[in-house]
PDB file of C-alpha atoms in Angstrom:
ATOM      1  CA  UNK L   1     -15.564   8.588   1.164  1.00  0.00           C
ATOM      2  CA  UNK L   2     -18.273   6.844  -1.097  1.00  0.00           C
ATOM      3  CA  UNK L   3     -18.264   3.760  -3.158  1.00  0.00           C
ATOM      4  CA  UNK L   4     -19.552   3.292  -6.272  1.00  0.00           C
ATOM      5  CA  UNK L   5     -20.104  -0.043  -8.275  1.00  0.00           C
ATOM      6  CA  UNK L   6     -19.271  -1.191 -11.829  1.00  0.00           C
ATOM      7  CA  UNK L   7     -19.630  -3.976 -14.090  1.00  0.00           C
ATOM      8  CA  UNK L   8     -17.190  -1.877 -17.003  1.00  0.00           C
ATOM      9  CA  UNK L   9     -15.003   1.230 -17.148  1.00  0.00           C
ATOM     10  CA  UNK L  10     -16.805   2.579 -19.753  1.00  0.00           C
ATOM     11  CA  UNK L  11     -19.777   2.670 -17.352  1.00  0.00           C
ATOM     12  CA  UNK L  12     -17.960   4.820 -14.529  1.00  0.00           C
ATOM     13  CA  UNK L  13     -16.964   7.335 -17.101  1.00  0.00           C
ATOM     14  CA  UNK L  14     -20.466   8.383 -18.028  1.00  0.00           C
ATOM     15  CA  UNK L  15     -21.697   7.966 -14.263  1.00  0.00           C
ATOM     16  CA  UNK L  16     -22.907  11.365 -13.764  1.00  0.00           C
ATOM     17  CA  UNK L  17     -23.389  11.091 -10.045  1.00  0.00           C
ATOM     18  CA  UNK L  18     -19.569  10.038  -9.570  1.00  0.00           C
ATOM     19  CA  UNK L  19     -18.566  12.771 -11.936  1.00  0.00           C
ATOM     20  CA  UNK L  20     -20.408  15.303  -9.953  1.00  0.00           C
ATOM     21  CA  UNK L  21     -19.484  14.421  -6.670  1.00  0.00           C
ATOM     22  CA  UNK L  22     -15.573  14.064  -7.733  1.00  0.00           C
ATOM     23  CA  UNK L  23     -16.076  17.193  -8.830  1.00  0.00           C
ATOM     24  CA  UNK L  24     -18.096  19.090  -6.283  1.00  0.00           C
ATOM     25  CA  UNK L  25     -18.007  17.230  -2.961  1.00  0.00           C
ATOM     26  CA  UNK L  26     -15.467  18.827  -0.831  1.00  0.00           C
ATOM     27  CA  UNK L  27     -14.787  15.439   0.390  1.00  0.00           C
ATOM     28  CA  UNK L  28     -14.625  14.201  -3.013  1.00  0.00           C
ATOM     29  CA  UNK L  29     -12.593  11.151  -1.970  1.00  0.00           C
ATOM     30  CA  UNK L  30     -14.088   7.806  -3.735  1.00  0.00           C
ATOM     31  CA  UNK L  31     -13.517   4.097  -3.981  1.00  0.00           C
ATOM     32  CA  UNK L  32     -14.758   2.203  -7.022  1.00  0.00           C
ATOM     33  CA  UNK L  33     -15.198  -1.418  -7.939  1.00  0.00           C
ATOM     34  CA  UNK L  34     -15.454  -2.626 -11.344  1.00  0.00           C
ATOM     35  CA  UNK L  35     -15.836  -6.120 -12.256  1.00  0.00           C
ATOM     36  CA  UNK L  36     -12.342  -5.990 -14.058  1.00  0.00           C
ATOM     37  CA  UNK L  37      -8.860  -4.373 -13.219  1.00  0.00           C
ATOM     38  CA  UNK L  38      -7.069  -5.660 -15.703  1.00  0.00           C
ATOM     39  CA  UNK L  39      -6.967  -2.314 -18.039  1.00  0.00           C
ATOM     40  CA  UNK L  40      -3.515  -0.543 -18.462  1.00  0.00           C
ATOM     41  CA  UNK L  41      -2.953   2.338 -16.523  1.00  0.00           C
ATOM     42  CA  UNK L  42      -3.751   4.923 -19.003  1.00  0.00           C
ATOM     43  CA  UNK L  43      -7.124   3.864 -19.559  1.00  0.00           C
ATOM     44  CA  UNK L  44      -7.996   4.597 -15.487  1.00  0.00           C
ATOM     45  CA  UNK L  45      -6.198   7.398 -15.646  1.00  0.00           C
ATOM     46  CA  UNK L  46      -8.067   9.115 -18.533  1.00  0.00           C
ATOM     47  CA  UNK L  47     -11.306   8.403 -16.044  1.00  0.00           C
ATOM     48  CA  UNK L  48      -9.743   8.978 -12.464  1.00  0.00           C
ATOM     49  CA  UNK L  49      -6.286  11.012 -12.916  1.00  0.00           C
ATOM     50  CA  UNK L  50      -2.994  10.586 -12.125  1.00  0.00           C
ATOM     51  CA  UNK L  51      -3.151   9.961  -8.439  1.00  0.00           C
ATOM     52  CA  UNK L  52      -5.457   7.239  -7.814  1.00  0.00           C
ATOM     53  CA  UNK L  53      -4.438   4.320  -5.960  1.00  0.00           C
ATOM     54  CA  UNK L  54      -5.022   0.648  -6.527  1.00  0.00           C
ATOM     55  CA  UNK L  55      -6.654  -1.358  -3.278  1.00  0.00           C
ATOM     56  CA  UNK L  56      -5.145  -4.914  -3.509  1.00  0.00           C
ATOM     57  CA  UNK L  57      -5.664  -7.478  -1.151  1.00  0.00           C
ATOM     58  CA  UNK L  58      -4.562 -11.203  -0.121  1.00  0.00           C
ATOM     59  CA  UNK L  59      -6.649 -13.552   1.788  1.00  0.00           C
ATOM     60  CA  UNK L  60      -5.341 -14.869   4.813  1.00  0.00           C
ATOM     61  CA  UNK L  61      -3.528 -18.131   4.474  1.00  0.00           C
ATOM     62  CA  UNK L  62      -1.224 -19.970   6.644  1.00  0.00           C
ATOM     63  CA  UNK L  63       2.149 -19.365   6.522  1.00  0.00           C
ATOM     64  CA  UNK L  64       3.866 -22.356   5.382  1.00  0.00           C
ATOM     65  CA  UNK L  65       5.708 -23.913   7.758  1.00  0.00           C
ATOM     66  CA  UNK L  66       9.308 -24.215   5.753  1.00  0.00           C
ATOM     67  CA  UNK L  67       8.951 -20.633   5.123  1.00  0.00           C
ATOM     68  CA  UNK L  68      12.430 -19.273   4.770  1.00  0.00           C
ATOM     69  CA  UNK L  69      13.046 -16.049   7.692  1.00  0.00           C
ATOM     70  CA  UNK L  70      15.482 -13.547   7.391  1.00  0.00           C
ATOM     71  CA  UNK L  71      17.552 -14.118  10.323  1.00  0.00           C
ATOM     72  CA  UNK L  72      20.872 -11.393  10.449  1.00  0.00           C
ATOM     73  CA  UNK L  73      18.153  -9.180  10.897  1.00  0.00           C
ATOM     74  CA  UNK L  74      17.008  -7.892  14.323  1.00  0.00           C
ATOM     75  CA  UNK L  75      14.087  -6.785  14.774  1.00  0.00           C
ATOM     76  CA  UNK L  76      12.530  -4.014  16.229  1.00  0.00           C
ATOM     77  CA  UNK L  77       9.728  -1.978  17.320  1.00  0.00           C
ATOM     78  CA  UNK L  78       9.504   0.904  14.947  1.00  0.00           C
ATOM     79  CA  UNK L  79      10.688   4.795  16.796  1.00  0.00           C
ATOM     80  CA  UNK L  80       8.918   7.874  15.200  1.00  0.00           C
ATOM     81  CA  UNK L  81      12.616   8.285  13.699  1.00  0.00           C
ATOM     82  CA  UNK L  82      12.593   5.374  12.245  1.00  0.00           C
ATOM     83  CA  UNK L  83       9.122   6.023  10.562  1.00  0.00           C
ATOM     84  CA  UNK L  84      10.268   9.466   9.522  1.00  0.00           C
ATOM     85  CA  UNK L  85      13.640   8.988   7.802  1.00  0.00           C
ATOM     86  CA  UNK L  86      11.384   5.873   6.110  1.00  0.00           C
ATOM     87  CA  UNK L  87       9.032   8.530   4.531  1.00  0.00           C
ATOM     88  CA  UNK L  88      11.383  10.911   4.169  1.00  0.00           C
ATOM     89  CA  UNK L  89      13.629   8.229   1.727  1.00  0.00           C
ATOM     90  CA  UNK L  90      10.434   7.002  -0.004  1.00  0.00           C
ATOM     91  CA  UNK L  91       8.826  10.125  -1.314  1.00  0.00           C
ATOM     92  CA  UNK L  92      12.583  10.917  -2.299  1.00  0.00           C
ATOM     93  CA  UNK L  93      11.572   8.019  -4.809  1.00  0.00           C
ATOM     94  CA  UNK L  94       7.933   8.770  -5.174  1.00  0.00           C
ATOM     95  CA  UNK L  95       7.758  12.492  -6.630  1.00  0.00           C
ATOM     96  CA  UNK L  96       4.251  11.944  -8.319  1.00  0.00           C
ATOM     97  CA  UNK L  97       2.747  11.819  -4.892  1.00  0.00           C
ATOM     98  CA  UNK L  98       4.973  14.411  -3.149  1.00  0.00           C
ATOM     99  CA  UNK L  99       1.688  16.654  -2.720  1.00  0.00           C
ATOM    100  CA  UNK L 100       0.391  14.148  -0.509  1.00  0.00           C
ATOM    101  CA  UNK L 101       3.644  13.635   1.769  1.00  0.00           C
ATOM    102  CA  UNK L 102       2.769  15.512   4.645  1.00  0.00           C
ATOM    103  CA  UNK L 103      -1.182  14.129   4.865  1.00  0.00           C
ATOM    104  CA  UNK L 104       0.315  10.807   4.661  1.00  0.00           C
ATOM    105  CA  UNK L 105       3.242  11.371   7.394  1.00  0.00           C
ATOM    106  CA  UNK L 106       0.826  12.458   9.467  1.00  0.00           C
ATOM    107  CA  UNK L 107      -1.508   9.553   9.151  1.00  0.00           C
ATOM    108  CA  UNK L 108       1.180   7.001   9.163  1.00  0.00           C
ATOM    109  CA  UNK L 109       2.171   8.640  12.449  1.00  0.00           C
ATOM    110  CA  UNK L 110      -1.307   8.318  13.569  1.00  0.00           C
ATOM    111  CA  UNK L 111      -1.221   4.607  12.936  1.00  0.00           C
ATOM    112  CA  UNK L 112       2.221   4.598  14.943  1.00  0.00           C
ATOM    113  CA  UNK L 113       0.464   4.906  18.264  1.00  0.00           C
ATOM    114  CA  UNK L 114      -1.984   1.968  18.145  1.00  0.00           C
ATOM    115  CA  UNK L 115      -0.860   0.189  14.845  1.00  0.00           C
ATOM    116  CA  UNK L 116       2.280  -2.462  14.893  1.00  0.00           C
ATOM    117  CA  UNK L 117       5.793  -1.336  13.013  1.00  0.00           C
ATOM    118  CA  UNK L 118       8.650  -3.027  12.751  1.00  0.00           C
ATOM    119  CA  UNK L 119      11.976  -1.904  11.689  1.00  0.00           C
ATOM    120  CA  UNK L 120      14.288  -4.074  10.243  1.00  0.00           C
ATOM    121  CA  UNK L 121      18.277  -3.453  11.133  1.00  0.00           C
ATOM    122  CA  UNK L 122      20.973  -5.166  10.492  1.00  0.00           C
ATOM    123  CA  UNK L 123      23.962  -3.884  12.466  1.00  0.00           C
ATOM    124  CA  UNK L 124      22.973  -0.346  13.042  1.00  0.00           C
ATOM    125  CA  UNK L 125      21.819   0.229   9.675  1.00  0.00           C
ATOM    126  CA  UNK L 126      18.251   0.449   9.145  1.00  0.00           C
ATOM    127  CA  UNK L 127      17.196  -1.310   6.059  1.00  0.00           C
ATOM    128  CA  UNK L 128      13.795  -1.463   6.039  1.00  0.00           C
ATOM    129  CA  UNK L 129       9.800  -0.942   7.842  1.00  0.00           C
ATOM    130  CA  UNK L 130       6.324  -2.438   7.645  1.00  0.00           C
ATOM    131  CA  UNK L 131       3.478  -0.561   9.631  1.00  0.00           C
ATOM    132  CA  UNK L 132       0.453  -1.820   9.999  1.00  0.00           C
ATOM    133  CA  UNK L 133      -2.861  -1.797  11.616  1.00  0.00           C
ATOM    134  CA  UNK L 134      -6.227  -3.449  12.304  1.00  0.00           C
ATOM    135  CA  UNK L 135      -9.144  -2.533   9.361  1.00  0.00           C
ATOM    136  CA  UNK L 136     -12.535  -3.135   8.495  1.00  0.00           C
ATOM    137  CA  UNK L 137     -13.725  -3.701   5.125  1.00  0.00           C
ATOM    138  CA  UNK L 138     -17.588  -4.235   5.428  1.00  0.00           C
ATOM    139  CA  UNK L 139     -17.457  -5.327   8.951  1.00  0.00           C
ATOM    140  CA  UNK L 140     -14.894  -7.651   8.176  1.00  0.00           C
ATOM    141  CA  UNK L 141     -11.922  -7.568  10.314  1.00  0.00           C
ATOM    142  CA  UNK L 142      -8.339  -6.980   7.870  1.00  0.00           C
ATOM    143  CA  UNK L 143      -5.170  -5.660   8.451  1.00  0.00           C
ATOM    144  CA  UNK L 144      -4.221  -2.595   6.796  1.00  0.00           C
ATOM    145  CA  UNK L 145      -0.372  -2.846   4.833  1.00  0.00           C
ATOM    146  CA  UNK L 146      -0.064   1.006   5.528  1.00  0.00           C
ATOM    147  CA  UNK L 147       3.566   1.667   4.524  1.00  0.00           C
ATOM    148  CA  UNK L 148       6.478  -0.207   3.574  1.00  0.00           C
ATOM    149  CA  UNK L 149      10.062   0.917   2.989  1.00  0.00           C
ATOM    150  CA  UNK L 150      13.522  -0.841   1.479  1.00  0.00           C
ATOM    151  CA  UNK L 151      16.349   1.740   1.937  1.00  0.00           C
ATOM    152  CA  UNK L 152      17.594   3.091  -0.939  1.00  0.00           C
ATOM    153  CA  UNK L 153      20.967   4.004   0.003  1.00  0.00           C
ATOM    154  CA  UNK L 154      21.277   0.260   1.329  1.00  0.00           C
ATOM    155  CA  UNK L 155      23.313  -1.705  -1.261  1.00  0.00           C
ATOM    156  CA  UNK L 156      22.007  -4.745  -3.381  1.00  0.00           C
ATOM    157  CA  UNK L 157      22.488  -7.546  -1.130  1.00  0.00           C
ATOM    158  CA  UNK L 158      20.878  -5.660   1.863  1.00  0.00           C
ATOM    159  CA  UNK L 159      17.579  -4.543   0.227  1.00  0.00           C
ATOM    160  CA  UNK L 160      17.117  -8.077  -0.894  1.00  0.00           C
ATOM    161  CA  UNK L 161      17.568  -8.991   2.570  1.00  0.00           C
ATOM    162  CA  UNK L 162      14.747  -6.390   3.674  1.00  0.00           C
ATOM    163  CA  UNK L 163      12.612  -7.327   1.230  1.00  0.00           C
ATOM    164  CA  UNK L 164      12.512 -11.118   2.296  1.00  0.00           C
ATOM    165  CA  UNK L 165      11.933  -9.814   5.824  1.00  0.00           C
ATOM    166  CA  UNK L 166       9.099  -7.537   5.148  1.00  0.00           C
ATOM    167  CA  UNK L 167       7.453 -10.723   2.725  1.00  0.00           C
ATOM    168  CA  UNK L 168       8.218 -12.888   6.078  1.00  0.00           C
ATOM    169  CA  UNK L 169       5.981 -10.618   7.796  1.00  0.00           C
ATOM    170  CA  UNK L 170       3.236 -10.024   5.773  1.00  0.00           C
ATOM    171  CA  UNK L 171       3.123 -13.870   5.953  1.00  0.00           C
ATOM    172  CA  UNK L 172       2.612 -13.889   9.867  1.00  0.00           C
ATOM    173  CA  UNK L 173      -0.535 -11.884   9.609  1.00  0.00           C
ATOM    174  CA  UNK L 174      -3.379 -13.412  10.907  1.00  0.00           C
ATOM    175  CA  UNK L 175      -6.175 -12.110   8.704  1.00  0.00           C
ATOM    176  CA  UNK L 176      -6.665 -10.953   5.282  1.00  0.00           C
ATOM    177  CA  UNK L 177      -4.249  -8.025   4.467  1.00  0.00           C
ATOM    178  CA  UNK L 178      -4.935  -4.958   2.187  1.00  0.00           C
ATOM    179  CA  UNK L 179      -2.674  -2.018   1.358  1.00  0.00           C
ATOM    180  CA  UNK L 180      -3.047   1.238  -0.814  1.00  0.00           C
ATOM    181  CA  UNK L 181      -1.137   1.606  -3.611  1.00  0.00           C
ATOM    182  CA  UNK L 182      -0.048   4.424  -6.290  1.00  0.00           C
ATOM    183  CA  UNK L 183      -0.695   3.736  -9.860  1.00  0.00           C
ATOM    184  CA  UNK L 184       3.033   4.492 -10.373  1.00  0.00           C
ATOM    185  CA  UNK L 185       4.414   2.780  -7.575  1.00  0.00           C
ATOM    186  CA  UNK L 186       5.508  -0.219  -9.792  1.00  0.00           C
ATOM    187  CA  UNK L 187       7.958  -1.648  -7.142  1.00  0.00           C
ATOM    188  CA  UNK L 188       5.536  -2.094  -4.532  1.00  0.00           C
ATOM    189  CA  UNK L 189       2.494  -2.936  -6.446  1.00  0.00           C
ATOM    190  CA  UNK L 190       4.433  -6.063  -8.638  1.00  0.00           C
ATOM    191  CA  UNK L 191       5.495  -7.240  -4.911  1.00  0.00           C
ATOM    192  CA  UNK L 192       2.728  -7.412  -3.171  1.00  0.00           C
ATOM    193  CA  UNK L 193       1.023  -8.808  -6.691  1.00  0.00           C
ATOM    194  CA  UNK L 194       3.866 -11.473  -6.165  1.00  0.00           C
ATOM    195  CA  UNK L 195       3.168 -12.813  -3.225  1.00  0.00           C
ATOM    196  CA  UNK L 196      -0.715 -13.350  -3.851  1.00  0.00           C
ATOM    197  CA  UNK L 197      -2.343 -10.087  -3.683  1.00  0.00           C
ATOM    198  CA  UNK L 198      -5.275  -9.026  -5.951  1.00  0.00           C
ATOM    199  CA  UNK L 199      -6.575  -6.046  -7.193  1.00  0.00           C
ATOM    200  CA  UNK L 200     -10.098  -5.579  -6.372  1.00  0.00           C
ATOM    201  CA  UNK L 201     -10.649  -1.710  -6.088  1.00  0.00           C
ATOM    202  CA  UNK L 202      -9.506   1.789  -7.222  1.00  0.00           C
ATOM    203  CA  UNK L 203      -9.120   4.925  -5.005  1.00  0.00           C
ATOM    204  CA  UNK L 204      -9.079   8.462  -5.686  1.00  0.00           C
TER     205      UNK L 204
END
């Protein structure tokens, strides 16, 4: 992974040095700031493809104390079948990034072991997930949003309910929190863009 700085889009695209290691570097993986990230879409895809990701994050802030919580759901810690049939659902919904499903199974079962992921049931039907794990941005201690799920075969009422609980846990995070994001994963990124979080970076 490298990182390359920007003031402009315009200045990335003639960047010869991040054209030829995106091109050439078998590692060609690459995280870029620019001063703005306010373009549409289009324009970052014309420069970085169709895949790249948007990093977002939210400064840590104290929950509020009259926070509402989500209580008919019980909680749990996450199984490895709970984190599968999660992926397995979401890339059901997310067939731009299908080429990337196994990598990222793997990784998210990776961050299983040592991470924190909670499933969210109510009854016996699971409903939704949030993994996550400790990260380091510059030395700077963050935690790491690294997937989150709402069942789609869950009706209405029920995926409203998950989302409040997963938005009731991001909020009991104790440091900043990033997270990943595809371009064309609307859902997630006007969520988390919701509830406070900012783009600052694009990966590809």
């Amino acid at each position: 992974m490298r990182y390359f700085n920007y003031r402009t889009l315009e200045q990335a695209k003639i960047d010869t040095a991040l054209l030829d290691y995106r091109n050439h570097s078998a590692d060609n993986r690459s995280t870029i700031y620019l001063d703005s990230l306010d373009e549409n879409r289009e324009k970052f895809s014309t420069t970085f493809g169709e895949n790249f990701k948007f990093g977002l994050e939210r400064k840590f802030r104290p929950a509020p104390e009259n926070r509402a919580i989500e209580n008919e759901l019980e909680r749990r810690n996450s199984s490895t079948e709970d984190l599968k049939k999660s992926l397995d659902d979401g890339f059901t919904r997310m067939s731009y990034d299908i080429s990337n499903k196994e990598r990222y199974t793997e990784e998210c079962m990776q961050i299983l072991k040592n991470g924190e992921s909670t499933s969210f049931y109510l009854g016996s039907e699971l409903i939704g997930l949030i993994l996550t794990t400790p990260f380091a941005i510059e030395n700077e201690s963050k935690t790491l949003i690294a997937w989150m799920w709402i069942n789609s075969k869950s009706n209405l009422e029920h995926r409203k309910k998950a989302k409040n609980a997963i938005y009731s846990k991001i909020e009991e995070i104790n440091t900043a929190s990033v997270a990943a994001v595809h371009n064309r994963n609307i859902a997630s990124m006007s969520f988390l863009e919701n509830i406070g979080f900012k783009r600052f970076c694009i990966i590809c």
